mmCIF file of C-alpha atoms and ligand atoms in Angstrom:
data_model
loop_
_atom_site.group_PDB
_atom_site.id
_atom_site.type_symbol
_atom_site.label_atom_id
_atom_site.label_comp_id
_atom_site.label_asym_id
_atom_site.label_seq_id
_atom_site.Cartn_x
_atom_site.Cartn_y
_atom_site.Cartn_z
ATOM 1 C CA UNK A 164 96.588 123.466 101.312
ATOM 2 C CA UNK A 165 97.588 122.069 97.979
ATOM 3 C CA UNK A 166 99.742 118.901 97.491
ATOM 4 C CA UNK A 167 103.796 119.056 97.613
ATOM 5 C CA UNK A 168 104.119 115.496 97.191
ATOM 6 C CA UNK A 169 106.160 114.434 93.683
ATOM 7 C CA UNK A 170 104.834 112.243 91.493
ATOM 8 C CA UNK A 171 106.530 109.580 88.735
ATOM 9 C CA UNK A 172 104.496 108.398 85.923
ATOM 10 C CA UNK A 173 103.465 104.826 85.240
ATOM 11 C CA UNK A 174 104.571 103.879 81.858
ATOM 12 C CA UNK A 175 102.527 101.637 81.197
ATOM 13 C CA UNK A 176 99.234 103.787 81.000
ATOM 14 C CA UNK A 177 100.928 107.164 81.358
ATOM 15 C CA UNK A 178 99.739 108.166 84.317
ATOM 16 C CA UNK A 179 100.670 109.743 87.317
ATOM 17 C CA UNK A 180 101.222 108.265 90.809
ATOM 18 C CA UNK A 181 101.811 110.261 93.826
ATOM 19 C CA UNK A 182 104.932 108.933 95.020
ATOM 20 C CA UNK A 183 103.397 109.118 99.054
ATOM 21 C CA UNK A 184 100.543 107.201 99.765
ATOM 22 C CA UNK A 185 98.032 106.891 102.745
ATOM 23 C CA UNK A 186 97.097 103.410 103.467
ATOM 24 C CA UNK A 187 93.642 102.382 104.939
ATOM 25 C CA UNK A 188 94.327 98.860 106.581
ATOM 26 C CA UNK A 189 93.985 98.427 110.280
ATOM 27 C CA UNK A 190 93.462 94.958 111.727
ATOM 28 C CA UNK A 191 90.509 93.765 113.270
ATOM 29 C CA UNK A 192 89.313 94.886 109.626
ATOM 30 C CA UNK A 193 85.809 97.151 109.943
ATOM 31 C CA UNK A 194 87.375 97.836 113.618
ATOM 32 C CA UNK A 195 87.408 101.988 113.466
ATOM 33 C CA UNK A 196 85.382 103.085 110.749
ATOM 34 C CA UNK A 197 84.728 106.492 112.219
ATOM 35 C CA UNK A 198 87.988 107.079 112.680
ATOM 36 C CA UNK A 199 89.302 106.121 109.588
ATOM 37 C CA UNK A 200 86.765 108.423 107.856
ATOM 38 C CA UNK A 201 88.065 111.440 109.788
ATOM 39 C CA UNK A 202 91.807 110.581 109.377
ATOM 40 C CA UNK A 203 91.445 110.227 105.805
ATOM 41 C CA UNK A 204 89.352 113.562 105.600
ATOM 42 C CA UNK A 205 92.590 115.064 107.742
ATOM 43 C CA UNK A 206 94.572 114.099 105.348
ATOM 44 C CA UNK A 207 92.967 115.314 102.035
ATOM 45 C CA UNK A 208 93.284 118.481 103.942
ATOM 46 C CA UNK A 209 97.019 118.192 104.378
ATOM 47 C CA UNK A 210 97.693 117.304 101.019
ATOM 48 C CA UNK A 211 97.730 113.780 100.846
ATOM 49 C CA UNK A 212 96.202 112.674 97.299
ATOM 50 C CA UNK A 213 96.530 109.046 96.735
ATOM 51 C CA UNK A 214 94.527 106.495 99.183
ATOM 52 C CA UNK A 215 95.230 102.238 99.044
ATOM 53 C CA UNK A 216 92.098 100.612 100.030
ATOM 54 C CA UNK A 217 91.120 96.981 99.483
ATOM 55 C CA UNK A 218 87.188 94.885 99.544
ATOM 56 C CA UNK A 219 89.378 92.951 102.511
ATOM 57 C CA UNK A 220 90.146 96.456 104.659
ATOM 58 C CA UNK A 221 86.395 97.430 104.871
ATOM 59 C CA UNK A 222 87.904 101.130 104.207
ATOM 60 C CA UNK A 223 86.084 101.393 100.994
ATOM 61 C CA UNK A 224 83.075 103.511 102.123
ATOM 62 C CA UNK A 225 84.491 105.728 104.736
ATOM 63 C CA UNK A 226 86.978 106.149 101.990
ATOM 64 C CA UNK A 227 84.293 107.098 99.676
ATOM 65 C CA UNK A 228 82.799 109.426 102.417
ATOM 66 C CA UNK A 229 85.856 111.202 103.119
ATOM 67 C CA UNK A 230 85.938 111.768 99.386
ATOM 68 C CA UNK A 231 82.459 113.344 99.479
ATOM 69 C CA UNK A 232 82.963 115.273 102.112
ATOM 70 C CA UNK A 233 86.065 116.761 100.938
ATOM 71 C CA UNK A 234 84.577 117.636 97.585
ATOM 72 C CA UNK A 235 81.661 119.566 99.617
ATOM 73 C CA UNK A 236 84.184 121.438 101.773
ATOM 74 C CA UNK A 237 86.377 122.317 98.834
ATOM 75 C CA UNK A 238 89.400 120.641 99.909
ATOM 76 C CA UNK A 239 89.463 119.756 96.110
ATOM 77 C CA UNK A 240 87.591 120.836 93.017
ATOM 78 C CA UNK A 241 87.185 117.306 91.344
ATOM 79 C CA UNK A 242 87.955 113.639 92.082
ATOM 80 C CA UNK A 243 90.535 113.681 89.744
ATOM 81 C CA UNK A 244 92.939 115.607 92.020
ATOM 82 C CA UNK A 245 93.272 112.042 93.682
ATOM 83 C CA UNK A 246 94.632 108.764 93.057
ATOM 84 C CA UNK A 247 92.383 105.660 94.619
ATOM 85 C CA UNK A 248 93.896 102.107 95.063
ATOM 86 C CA UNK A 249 91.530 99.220 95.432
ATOM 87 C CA UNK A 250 92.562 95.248 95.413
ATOM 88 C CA UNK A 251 90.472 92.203 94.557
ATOM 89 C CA UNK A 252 90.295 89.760 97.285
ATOM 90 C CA UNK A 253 91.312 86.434 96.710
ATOM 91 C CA UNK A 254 87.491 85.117 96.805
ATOM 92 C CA UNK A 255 86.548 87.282 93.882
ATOM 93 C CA UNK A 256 89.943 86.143 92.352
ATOM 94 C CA UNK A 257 88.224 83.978 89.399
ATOM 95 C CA UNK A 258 87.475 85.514 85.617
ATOM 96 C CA UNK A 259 83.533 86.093 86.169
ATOM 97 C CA UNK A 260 84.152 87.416 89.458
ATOM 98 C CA UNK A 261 86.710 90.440 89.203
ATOM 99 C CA UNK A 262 84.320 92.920 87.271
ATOM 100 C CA UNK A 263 81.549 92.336 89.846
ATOM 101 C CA UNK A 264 83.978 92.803 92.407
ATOM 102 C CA UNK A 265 84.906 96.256 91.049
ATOM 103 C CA UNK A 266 81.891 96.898 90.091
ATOM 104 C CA UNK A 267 81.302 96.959 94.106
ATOM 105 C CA UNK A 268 84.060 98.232 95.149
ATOM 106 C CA UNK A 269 83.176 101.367 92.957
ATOM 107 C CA UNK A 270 79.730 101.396 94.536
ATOM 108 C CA UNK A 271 81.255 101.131 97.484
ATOM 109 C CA UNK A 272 83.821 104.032 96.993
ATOM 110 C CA UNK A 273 81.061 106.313 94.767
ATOM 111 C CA UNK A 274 83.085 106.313 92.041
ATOM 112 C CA UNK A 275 83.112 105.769 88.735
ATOM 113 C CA UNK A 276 86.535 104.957 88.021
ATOM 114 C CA UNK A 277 89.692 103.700 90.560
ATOM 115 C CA UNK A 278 93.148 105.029 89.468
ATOM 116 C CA UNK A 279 94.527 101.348 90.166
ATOM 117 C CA UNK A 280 92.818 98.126 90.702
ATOM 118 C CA UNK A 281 95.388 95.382 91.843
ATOM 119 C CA UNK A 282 94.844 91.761 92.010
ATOM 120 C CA UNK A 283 95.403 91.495 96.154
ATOM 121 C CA UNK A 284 97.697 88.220 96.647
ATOM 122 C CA UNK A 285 99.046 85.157 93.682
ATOM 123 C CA UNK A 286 96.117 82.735 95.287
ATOM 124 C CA UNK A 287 92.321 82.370 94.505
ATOM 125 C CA UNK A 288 89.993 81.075 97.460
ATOM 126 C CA UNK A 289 86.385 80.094 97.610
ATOM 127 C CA UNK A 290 84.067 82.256 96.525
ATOM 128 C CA UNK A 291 82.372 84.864 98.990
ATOM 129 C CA UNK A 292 83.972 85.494 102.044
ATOM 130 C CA UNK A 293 86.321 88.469 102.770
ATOM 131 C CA UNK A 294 88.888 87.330 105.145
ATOM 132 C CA UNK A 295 92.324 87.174 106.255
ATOM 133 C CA UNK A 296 93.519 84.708 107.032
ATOM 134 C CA UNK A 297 91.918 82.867 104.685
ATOM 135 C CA UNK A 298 90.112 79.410 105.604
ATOM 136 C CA UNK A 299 93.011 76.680 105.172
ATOM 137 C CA UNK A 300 90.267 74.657 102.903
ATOM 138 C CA UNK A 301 89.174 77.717 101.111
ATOM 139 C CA UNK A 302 92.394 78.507 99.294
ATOM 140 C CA UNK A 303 93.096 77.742 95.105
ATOM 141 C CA UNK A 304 95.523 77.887 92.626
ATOM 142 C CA UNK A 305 94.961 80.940 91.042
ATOM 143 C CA UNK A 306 94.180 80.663 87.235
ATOM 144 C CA UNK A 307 96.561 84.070 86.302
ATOM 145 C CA UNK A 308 95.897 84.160 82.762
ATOM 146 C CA UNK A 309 92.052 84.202 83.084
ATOM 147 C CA UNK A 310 91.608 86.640 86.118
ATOM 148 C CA UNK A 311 94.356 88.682 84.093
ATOM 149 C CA UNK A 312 92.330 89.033 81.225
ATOM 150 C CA UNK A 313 89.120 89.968 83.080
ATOM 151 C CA UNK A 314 91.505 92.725 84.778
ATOM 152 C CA UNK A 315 92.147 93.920 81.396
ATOM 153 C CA UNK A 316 88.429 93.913 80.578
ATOM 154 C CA UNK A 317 88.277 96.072 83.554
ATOM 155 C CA UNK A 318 90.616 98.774 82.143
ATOM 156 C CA UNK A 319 89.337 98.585 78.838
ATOM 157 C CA UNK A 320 85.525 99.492 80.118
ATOM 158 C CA UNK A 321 87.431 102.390 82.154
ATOM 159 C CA UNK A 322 86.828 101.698 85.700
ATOM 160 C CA UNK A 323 90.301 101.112 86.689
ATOM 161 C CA UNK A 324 92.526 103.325 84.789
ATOM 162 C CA UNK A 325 95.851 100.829 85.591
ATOM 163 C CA UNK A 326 95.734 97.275 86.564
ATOM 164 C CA UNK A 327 98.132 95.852 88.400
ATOM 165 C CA UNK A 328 99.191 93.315 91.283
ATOM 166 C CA UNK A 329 100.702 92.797 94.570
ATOM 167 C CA UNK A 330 102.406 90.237 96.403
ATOM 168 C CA UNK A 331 103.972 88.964 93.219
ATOM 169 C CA UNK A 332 107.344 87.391 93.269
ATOM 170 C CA UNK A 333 109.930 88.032 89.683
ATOM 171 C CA UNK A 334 108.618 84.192 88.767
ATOM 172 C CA UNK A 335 105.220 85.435 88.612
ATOM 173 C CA UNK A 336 105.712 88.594 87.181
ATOM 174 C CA UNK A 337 107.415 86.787 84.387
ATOM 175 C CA UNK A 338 104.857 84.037 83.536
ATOM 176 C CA UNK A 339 101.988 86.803 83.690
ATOM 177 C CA UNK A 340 104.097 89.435 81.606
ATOM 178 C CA UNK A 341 104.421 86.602 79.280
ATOM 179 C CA UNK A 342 100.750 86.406 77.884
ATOM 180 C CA UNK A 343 99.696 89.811 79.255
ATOM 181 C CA UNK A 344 98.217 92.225 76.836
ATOM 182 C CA UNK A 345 98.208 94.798 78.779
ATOM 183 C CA UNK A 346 101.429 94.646 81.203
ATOM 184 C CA UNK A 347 100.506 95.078 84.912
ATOM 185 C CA UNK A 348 101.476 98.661 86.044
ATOM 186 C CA UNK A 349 102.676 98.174 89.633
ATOM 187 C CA UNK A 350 103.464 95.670 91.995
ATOM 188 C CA UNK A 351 102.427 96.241 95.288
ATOM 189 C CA UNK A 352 104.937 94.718 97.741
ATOM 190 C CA UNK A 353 106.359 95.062 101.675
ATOM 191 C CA UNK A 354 109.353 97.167 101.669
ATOM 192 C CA UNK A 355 111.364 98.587 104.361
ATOM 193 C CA UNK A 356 114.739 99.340 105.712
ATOM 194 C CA UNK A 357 114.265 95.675 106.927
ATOM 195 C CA UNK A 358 113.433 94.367 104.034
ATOM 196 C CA UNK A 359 114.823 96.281 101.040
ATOM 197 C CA UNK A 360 113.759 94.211 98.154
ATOM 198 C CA UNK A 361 116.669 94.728 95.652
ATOM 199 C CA UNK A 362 115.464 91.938 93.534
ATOM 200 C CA UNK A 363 112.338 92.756 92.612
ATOM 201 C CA UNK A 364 112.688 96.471 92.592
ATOM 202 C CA UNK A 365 115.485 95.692 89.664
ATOM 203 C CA UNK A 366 113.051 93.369 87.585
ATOM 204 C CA UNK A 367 110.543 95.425 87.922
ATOM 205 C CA UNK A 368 112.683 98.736 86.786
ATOM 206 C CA UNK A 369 113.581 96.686 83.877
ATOM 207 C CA UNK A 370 109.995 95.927 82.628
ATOM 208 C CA UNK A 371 108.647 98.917 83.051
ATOM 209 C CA UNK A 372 106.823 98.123 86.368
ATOM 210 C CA UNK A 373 106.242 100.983 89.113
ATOM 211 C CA UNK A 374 106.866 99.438 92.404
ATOM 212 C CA UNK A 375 104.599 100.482 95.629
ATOM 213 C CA UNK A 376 106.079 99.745 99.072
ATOM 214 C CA UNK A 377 103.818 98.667 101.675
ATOM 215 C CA UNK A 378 104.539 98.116 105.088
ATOM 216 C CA UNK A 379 107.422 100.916 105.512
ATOM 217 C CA UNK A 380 107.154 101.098 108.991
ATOM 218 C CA UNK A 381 106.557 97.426 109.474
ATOM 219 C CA UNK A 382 103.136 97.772 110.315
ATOM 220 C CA UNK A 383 103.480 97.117 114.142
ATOM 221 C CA UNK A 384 100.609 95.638 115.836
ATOM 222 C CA UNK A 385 98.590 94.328 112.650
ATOM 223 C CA UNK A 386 98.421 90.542 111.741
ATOM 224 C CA UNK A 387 101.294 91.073 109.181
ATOM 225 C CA UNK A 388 103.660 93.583 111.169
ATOM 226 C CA UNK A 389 106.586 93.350 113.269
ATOM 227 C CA UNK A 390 107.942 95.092 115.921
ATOM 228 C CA UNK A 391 111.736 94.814 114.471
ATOM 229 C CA UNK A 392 111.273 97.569 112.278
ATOM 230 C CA UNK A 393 110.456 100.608 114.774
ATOM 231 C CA UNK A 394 112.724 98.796 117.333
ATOM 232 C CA UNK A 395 115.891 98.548 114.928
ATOM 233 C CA UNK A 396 119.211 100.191 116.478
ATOM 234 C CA UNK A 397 120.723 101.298 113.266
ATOM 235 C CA UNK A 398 117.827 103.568 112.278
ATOM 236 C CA UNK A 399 117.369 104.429 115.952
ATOM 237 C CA UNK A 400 120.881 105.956 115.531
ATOM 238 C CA UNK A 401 120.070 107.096 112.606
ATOM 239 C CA UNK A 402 116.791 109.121 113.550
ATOM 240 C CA UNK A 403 118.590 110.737 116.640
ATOM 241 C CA UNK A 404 121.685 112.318 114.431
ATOM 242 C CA UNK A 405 119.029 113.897 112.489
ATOM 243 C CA UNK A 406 116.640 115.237 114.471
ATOM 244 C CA UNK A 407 113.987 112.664 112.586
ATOM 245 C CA UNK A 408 111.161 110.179 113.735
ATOM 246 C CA UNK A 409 112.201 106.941 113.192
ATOM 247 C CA UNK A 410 108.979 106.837 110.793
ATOM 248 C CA UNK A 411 110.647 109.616 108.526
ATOM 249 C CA UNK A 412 114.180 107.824 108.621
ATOM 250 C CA UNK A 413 112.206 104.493 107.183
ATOM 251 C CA UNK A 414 109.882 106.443 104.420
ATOM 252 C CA UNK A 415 112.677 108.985 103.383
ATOM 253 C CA UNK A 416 115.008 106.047 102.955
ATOM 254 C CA UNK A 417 111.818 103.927 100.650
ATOM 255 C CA UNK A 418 111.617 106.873 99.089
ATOM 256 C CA UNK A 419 115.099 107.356 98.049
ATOM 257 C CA UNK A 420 114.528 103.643 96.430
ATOM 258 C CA UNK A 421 112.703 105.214 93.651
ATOM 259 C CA UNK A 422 109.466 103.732 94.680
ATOM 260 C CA UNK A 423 106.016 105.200 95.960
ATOM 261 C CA UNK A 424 105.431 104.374 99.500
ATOM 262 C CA UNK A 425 101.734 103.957 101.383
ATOM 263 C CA UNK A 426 101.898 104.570 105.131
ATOM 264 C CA UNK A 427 98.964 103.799 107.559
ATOM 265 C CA UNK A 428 98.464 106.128 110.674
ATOM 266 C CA UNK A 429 94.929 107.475 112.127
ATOM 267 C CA UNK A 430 96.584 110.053 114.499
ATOM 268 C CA UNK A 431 96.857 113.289 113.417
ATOM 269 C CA UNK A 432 99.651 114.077 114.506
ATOM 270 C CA UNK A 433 101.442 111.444 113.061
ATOM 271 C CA UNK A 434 99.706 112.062 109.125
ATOM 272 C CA UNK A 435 101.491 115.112 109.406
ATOM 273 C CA UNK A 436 104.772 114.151 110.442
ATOM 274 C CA UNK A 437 104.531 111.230 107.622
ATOM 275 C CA UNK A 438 104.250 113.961 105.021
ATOM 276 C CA UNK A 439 107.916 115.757 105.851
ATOM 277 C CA UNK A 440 109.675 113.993 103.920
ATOM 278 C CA UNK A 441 110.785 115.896 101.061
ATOM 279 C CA UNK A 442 113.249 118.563 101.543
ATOM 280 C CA UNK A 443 116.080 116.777 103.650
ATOM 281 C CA UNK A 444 117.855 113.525 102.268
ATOM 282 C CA UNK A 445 119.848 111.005 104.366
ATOM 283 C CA UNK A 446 123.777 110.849 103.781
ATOM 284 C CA UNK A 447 125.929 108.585 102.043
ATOM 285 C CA UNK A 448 126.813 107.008 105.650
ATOM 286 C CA UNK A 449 123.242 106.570 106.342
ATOM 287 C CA UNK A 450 122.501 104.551 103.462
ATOM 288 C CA UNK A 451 125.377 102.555 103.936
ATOM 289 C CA UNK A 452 124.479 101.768 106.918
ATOM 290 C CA UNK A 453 120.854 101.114 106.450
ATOM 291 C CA UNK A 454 122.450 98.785 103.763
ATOM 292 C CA UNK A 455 123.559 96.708 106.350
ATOM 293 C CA UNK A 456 120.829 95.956 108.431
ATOM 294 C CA UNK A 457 119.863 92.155 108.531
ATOM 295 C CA UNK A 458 117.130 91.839 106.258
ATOM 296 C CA UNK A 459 113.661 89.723 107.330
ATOM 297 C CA UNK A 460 110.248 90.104 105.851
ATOM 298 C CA UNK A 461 107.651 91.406 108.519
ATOM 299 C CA UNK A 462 105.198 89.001 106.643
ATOM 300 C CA UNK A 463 105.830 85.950 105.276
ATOM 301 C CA UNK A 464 102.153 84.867 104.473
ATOM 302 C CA UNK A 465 101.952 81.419 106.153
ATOM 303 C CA UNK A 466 98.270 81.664 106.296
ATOM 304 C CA UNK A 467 98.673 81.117 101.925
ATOM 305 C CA UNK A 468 100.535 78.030 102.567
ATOM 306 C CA UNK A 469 99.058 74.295 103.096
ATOM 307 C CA UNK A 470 100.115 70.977 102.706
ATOM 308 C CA UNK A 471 96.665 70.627 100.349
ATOM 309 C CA UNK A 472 96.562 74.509 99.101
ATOM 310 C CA UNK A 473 98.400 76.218 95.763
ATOM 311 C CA UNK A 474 101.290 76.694 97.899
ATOM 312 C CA UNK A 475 103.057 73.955 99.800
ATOM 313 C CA UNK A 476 105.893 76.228 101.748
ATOM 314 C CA UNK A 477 106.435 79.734 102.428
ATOM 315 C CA UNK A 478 109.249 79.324 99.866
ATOM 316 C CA UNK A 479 107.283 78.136 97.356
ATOM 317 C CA UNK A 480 104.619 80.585 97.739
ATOM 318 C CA UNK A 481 107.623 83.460 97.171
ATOM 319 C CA UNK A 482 109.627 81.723 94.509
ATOM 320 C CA UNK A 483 112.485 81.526 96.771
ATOM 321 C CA UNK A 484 112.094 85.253 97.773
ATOM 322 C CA UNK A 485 112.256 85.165 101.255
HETATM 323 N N1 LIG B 1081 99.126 94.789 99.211
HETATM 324 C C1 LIG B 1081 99.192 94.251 100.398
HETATM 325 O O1 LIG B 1081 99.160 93.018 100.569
HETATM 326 C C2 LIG B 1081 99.336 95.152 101.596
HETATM 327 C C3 LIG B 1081 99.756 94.605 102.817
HETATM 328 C C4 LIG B 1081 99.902 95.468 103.897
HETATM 329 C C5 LIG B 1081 99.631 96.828 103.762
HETATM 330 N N2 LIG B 1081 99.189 97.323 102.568
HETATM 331 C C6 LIG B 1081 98.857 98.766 102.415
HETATM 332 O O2 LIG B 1081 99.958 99.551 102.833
HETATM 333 C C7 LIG B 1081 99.539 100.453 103.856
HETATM 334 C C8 LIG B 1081 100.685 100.772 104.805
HETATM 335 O O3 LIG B 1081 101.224 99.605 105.392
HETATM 336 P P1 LIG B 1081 100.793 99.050 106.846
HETATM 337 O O4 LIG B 1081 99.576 99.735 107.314
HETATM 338 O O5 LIG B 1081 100.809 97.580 106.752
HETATM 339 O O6 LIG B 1081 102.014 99.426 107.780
HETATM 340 P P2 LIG B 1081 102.836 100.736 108.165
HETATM 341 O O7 LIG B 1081 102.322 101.913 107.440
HETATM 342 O O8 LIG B 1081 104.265 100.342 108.058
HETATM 343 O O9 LIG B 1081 102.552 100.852 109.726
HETATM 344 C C9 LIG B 1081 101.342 101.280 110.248
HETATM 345 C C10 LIG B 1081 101.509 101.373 111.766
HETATM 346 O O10 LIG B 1081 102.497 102.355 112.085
HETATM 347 C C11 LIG B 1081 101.953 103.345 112.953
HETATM 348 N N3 LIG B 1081 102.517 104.655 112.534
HETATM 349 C C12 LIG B 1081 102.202 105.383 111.438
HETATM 350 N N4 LIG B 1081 102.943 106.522 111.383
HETATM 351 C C13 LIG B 1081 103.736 106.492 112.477
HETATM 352 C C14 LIG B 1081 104.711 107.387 112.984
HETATM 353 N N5 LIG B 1081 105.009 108.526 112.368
HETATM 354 N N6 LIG B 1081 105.337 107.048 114.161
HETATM 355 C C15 LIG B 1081 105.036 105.900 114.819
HETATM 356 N N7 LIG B 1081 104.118 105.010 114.369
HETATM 357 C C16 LIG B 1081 103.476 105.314 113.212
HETATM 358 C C17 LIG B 1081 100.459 103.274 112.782
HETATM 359 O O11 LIG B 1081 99.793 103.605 113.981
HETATM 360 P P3 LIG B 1081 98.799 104.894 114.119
HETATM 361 O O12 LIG B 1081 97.648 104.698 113.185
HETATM 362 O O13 LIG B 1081 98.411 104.834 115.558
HETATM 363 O O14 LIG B 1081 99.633 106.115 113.790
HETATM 364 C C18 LIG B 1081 100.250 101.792 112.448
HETATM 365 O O15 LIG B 1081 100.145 101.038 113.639
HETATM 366 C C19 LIG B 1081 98.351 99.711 104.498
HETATM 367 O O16 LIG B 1081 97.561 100.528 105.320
HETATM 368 C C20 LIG B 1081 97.661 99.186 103.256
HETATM 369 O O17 LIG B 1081 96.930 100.227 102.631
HETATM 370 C C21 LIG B 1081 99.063 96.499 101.484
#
């Protein structure tokens, strides 16, 4: 089955990005490797093309051999049909550490090239371990211009095609944009009906930056999800009128935002139903409405935050976006 998913182009490296995403973090990390594999092989199959991994997810490798596998079944011809996401973890977030750390995560993935390498979260930690939360002692001020430029060096050798970040608030944008050589070409950020993100997604439309929503459903049950989002009345409402899934009524409505959108599910069933999406649109009402809801971030990072870290306050660590 081939792909009916649009695509925008990221203008900063001209490239296309599948504007739906399937995302490859489940907490415990490492918990359901098996599974993962075979979702992710389900949903090559589907049509699915672009997969967000991360060193911290442990989906690397299955990722890499569902990517195999669907190459020797002929669910696609080359590796080019797809577009692979991988993030540098805060531990390998120092200049002589982020082309090692790709380096691995391509060895990890069998690849010899990621679509889009993104530097994970604004904060370095101590070298070598690969978890979340991170140790309270372990975190650092990230140096930005430094692990920037090795980023760069990482496009420029051709293993990551675009570079860009996540987590990053306008602030941060700005003072990176501001010795950048090569602009970053998406942030990576949570965005859903409960937490719409109207700043950022206008700063970033203004430089040139492709935004990717994470989090659309609002990740229930992980260490950075809420319940509120899948229990919200308006979109409840909303989802009923239609005949919709709550899920669709949240990623139709991201995608209406102009923005690509990863969503995480390892039921097959649900893949599916997270792909029909394109050929209904929600009305004027329902977007006013949805405009309405009370907005609250599922995650507000408080395990970034210490009284001797980078970060003294959840504020701080947001730049007042929260
Ligand atoms: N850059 C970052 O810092 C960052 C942070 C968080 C996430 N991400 C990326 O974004 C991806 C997506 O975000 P997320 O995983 O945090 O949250 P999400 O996609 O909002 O939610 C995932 C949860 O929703 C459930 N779900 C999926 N489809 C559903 C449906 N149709 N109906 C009901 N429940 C459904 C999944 O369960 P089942 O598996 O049982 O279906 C899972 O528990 C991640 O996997 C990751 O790749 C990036």
């Amino acid at each position: 089955m081939g792909s009916n998913i649009p695509t925008s182009t990221l203008r900063s490296t001209d490239r296309t990005i599948p504007l739906l995403g399937y995302g490859t973090a489940e907490y415990p990390f490492g918990a359901s490797i098996e599974t993962m594999k075979e979702s992710i092989l389900h949903a090559i199959e589907l049509g699915y093309r672009h997969f967000d991994s991360a060193s911290l997810y442990q989906s690397e490798v299955p990722l890499g051999e569902a990517i195999s596998d669907a190459l020797r079944l002929g669910l696609i011809k080359s590796r080019d049909e797809l577009f692979i996401t991988s993030k540098l973890w805060c531990s390998d977030g120092h200049k002589d550490l982020v082309l090692p750390a790709l380096q691995k995560t391509l060895e990890n993935l069998q690849l010899e090239y990621l679509d889009l390498y993104l530097i994970h979260w604004p904060v370095s930690s101590k070298p070598g371990e690969y978890v979340l939360p991170v140790k309270e002692k372990d975190l650092l001020p990230m140096d930005f211009r430094s692990v920037w430029e090795a980023m760069e060096e990482c496009h420029k050798l051709g293993l990551a095609k675009s570079i860009g970040v996540s987590n990053f608030s306008c602030k941060k944008l700005e003072n990176l944009l501001a010795t950048a050589k090569i602009p970053p070409a998406v942030n990576q950020v949570e965005i859903s009906p409960l937490w719409q993100q109207k700043k950022i997604r206008e700063f970033c439309e203004e430089k040139g930056i492709h935004v990717t929503a994470y989090s659309p459903l609002g990740a229930k049950g992980m260490l950075w999800g809420t319940n509120n989002v899948m229990e919200c009345q308006v979109l409840k409402e909303i989802a009923a009128a239609r005949g919709k899934s709550m899920a669709q009524i949240c990623l139709r409505w991201v995608h209406e935002q102009g923005v690509s959108v990863l969503v995480k599910s390892f039921n097959k069933e649900r893949i599916k139903q997270n792909l029909d999406i394109f050929d209904w649109k929600l009305s004027q009402e329902d977007l006013k409405r949805i405009s309405q809801i009370p907005q609250q971030r599922a995650y507000v990072a408080a395990e970034f935050v210490s009284e001797k870290g980078p970060y003294k306050s959840v504020v701080e660590f947001w730049d007042g976006e929260i």
